[in-house]
C-alpha atoms as one frame of an Amber mdcrd trajectory, in Angstrom:
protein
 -25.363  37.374  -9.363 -23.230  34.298  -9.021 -19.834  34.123  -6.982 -17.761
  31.533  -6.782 -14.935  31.486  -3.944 -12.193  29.163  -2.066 -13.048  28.975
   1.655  -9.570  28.130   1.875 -10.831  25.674   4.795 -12.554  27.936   7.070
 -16.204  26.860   6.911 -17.917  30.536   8.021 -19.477  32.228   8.830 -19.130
  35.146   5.835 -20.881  37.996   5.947 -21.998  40.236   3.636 -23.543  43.933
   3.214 -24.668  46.294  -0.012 -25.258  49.335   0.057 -28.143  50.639  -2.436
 -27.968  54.742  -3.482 -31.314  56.779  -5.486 -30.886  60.176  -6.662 -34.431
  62.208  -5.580 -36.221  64.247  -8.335 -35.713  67.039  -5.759 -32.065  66.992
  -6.282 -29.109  65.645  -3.823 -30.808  66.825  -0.885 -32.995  64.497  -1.408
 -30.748  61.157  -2.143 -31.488  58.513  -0.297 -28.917  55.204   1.037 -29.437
  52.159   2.312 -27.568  49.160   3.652 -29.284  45.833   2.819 -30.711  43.572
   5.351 -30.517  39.683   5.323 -33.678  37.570   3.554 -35.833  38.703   0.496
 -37.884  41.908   2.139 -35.703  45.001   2.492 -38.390  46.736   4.741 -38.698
  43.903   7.032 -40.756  45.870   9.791 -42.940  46.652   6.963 -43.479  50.476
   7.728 -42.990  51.643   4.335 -41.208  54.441   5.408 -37.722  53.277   6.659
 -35.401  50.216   5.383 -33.162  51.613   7.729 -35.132  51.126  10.875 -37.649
  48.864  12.405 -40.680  50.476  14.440 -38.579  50.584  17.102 -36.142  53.226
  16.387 -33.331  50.801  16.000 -31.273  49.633  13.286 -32.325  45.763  12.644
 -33.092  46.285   9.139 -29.278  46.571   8.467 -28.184  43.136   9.064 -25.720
  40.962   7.355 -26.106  38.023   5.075 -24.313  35.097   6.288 -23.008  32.649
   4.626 -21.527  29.244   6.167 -20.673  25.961   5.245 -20.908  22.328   6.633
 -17.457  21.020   7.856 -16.422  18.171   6.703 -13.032  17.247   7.281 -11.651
  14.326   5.066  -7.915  12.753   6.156  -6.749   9.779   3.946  -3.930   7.642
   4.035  -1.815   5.158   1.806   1.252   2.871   2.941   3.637   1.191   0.073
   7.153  -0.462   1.377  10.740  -0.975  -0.503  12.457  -3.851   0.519  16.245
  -4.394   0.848  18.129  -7.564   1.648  20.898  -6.389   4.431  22.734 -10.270
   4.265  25.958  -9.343   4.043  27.483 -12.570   4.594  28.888 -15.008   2.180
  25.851 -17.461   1.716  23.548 -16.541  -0.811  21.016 -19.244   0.357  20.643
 -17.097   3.699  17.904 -15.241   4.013  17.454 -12.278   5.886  18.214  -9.698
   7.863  16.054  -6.982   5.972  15.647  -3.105   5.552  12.155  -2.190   5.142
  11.453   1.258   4.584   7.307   2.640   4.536   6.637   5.405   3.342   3.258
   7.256   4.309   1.356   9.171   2.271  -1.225  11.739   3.506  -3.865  13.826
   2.024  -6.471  16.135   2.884  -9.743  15.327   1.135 -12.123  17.606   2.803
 -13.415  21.193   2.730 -11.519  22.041   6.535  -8.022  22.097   7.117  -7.615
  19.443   9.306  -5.501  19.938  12.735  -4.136  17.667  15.607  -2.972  15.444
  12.773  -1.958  12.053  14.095  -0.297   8.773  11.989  -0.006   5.644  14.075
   1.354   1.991  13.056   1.591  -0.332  15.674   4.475  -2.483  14.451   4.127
  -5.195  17.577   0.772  -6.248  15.634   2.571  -6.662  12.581   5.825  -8.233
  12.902   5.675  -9.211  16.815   7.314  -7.552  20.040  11.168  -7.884  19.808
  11.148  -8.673  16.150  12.319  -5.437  14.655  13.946  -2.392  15.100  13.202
   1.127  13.996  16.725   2.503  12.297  15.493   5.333  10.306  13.595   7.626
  12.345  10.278   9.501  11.086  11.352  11.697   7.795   9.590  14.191   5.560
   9.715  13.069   2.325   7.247  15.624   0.703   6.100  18.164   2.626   2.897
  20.441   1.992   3.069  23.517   0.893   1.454  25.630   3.611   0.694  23.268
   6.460   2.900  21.907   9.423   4.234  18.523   9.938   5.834  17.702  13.018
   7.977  14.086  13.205   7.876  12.337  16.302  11.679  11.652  16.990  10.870
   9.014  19.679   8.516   6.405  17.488   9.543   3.013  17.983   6.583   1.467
  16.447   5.652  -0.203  20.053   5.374   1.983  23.395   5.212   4.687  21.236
   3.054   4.535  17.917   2.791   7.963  17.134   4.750   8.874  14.065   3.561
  12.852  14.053   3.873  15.231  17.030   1.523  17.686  18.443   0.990  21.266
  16.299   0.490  19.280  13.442  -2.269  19.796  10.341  -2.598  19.800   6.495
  -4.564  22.356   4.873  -7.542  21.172   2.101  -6.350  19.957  -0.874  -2.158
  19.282   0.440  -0.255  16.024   0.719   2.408  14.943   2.655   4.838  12.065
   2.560   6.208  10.283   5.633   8.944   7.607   5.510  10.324   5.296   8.280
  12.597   2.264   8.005  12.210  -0.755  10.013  15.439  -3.566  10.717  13.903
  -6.959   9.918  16.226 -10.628  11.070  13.250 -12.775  10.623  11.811 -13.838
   6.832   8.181 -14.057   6.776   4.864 -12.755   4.914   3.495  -9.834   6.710
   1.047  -7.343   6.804   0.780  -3.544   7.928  -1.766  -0.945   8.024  -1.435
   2.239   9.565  -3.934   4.652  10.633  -4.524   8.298  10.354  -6.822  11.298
  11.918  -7.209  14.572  12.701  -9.926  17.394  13.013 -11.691  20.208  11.221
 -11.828  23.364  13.220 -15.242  22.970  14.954 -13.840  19.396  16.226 -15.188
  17.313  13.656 -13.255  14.123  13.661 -11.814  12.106  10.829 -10.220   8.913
  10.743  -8.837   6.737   7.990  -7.121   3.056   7.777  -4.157   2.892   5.140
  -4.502   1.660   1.487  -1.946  -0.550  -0.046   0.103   1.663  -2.721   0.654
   5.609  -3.204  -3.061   6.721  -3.446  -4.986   7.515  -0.487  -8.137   7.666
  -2.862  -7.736   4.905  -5.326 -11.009   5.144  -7.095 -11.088   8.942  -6.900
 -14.245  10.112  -5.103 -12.542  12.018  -2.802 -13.664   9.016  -0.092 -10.345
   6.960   0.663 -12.435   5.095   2.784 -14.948   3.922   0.450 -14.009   1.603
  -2.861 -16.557   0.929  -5.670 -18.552  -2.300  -6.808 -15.460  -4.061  -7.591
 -13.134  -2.941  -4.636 -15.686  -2.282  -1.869 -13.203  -0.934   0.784  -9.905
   1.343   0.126  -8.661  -0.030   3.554  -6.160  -2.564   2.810  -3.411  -3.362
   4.409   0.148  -3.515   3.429   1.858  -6.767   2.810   5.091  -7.289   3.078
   6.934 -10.347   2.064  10.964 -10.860   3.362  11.935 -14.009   1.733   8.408
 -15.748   2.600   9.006 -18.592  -0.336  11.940 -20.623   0.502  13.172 -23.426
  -1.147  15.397 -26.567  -0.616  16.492 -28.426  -3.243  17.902 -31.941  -3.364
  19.087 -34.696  -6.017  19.872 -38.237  -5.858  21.567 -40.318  -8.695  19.344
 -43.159  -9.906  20.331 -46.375 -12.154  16.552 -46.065 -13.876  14.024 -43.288
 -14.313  12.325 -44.374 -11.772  14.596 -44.836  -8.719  14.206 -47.931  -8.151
  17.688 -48.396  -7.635  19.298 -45.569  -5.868  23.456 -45.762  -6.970  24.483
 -41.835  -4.997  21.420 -40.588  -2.278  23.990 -37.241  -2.419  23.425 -36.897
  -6.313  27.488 -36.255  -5.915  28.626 -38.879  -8.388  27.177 -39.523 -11.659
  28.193 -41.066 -14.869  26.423 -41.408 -18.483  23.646 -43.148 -19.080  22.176
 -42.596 -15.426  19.655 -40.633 -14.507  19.341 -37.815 -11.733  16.138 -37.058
  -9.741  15.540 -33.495  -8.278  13.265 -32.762  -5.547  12.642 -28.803  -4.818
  10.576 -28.099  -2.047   8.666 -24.525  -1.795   8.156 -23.424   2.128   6.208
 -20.470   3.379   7.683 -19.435   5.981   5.734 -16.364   6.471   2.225 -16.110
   8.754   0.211 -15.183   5.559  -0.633 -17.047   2.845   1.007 -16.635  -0.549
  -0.403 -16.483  -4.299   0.417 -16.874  -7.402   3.709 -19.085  -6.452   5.059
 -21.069  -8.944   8.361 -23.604  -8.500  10.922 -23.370 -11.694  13.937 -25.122
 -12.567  16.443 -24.838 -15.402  17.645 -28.572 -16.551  21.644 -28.626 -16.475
  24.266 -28.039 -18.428  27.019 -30.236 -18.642  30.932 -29.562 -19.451  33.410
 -32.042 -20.366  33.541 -34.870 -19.730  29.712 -35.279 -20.572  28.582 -31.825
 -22.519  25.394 -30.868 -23.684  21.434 -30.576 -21.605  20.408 -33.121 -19.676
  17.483 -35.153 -21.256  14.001 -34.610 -19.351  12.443 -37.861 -18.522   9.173
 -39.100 -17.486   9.135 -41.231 -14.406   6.647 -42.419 -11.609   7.770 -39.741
  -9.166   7.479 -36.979 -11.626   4.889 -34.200  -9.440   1.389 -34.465 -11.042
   0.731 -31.072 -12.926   4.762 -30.677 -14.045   4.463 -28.202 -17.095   8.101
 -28.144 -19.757   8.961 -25.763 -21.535  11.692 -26.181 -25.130  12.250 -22.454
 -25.323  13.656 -21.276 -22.236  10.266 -20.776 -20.465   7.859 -18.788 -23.171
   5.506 -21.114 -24.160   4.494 -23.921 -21.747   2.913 -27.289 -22.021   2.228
 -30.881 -20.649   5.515 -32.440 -20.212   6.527 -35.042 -22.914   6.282 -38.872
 -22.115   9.957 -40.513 -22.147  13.068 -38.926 -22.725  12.792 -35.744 -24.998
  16.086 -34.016 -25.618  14.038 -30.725 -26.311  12.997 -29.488 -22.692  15.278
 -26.802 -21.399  12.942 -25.582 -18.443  10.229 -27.646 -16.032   7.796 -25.405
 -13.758   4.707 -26.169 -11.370   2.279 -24.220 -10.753   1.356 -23.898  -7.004
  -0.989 -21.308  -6.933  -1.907 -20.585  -3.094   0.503 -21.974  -0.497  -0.946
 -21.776   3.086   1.263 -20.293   5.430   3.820 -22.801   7.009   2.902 -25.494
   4.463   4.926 -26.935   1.520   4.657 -27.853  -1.593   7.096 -30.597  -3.573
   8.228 -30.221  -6.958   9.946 -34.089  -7.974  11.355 -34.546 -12.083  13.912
 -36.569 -13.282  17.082 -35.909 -16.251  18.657 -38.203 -18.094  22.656 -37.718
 -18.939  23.499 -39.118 -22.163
């Protein structure tokens, strides 16, 4: 026969007896019993008299079948982050202080429950001693269904990195959610991982390094540590970006497309037929590269006494690689040569911007 059962995490052994009955031709005095013994002989003494007993008198051929498993206890771990602004002053240009919360998500991939569960995140490494503070003490967002979580009250993400407290485990197959929030003044591009163990209950250990996202397991082998041809590792860290990009933007008011002559270096005072050169420059701020950044700008609108766009012009301090756009920024292109009445929206693509460098964005508008 074939049995399938859930261990429920407990890896053995099992054991395991049957019991055999005959009925003798001379009736029920002569019935015989017998209670199985481990392996494939059931008269392993080979006497040919007795299954029940070896030559010895004693009763060895009534042993057990055991069953066991290997233990292999499996923690993973994933990290994702929500970001709030907490400026609550007047300028919008300021940037910072921040809210960051994490939340942690935990899951138990193996055939063992897993105890002496531990979650560390050493936020020191991350955002630098002093830089933070921990407002929102461990939480449990989602807890399992038959396991414990304990919170470590006292994390603070530097002497103590501990966000889970002793008596601690997740059974096989549970998930549990864990959620902090952090006090950020300084804007930056970071990165965070966080790291998470336990053991299986003949001391097995298992260890895991956080994913970026929800999913401990991204792929879905049931290895979070392991990716796949195309994303070798599911250890990757966290990033989190507070205001990383940060621009400045300036205008001066020129008599010709070119600047040649400068008439207001505040770009203050303008009048028709003049033309105004703007000059945004991108910053990262942050101690990790950036990707994908691209600089935009809308060209103005004018009320009375001039009303109507300002005219996009070509000039020899336009940025090499300037892209317009006539629809409000669907469909882009090379920018026109000369004055075109048309563009409503200018944009350069950056791509990657090296932490603490810059990248200048210069076009010029005609006002009619």
């Amino acid at each position: 026969i074939i049995v399938r059962f859930d261990p429920n995490g407990d890896t053995g052994p099992y054991n395991n007896l049957a019991t055999g009955t005959a009925t003798s031709p001379a009736g029920p005095a002569g019935n015989v019993t017998d209670i199985s013994t481990a392996g494939t002989d059931p008269d392993v003494d080979g006497n040919d008299v007795d299954g029940t007993t070896d030559n010895d008198g004693t009763p060895d051929e009534n042993t057990s079948t055991s069953i066991s498993f290997t233990e292999e206890p499996v923690i993973g771990v994933a990290k994702d982050t929500t970001v709030t602004n907490a400026d609550t002053d007047s300028d919008p240009l300021t940037a910072g202080p921040y809210d960051v919360k994490f939340d942690f998500y935990l899951e138990n991939f193996g055939n063992v429950n897993v105890s002496n569960l531990s979650l560390t995140d050493d936020l020191d490494f991350a955002f630098g001693a002093g830089n933070y503070t921990v407002t929102a003490a461990p939480s449990l967002i989602t807890a399992p269904a038959s396991s414990t979580i304990n919170l470590n009250s006292g994390f603070n993400g530097s002497a103590d990195q501990e966000l889970i407290s002793a008596g601690s485990n997740l059974d096989v197959g549970e998930t549990a959610t864990i959620s902090i929030t952090v006090h950020l003044s300084n804007p930056g591009a970071y990165r965070n991982a966080a790291t998470a163990s336990g053991e299986g209950p003949g001391g097995t250990v298992t260890i895991d390094d956080s994913t970026d996202g929800t999913n401990p397991d991204p792929n879905g082998d049931n290895d979070p540590t392991t990716g796949d041809a195309g994303n070798p590792t599911e250890d990757t860290t966290t990033p989190i970006n507070l205001d990383a990009l940060q621009l400045a933007k300036s205008a001066r008011v020129c008599a010709d497309a070119d600047c040649a002559t400068v008439t207001d270096a505040t770009g203050a005072n303008v009048d028709p037929g003049q033309y105004i050169e703007y000059t945004i420059v991108a910053s990262n701020v942050g101690g990790q590269g950036l990707t994908n950044v691209i600089i935009f700008d809308e060209l103005p609108t004018w009320a009375s006494p001039v009303a109507g766009n300002a005219y996009y012009t070509s000039s020899a301090n336009t940025s090499a690689g300037i892209e317009c756009s006539t629809d409000g920024g669907t469909v882009w292109a090379a920018c026109p040569a000369g004055t075109s009445s048309a563009v409503t929206n200018v944009r350069l693509n950056v791509g990657n911007l090296a932490a603490a460098a810059n990248q200048t964005l210069t076009f010029v508008v005609y006002i009619p």
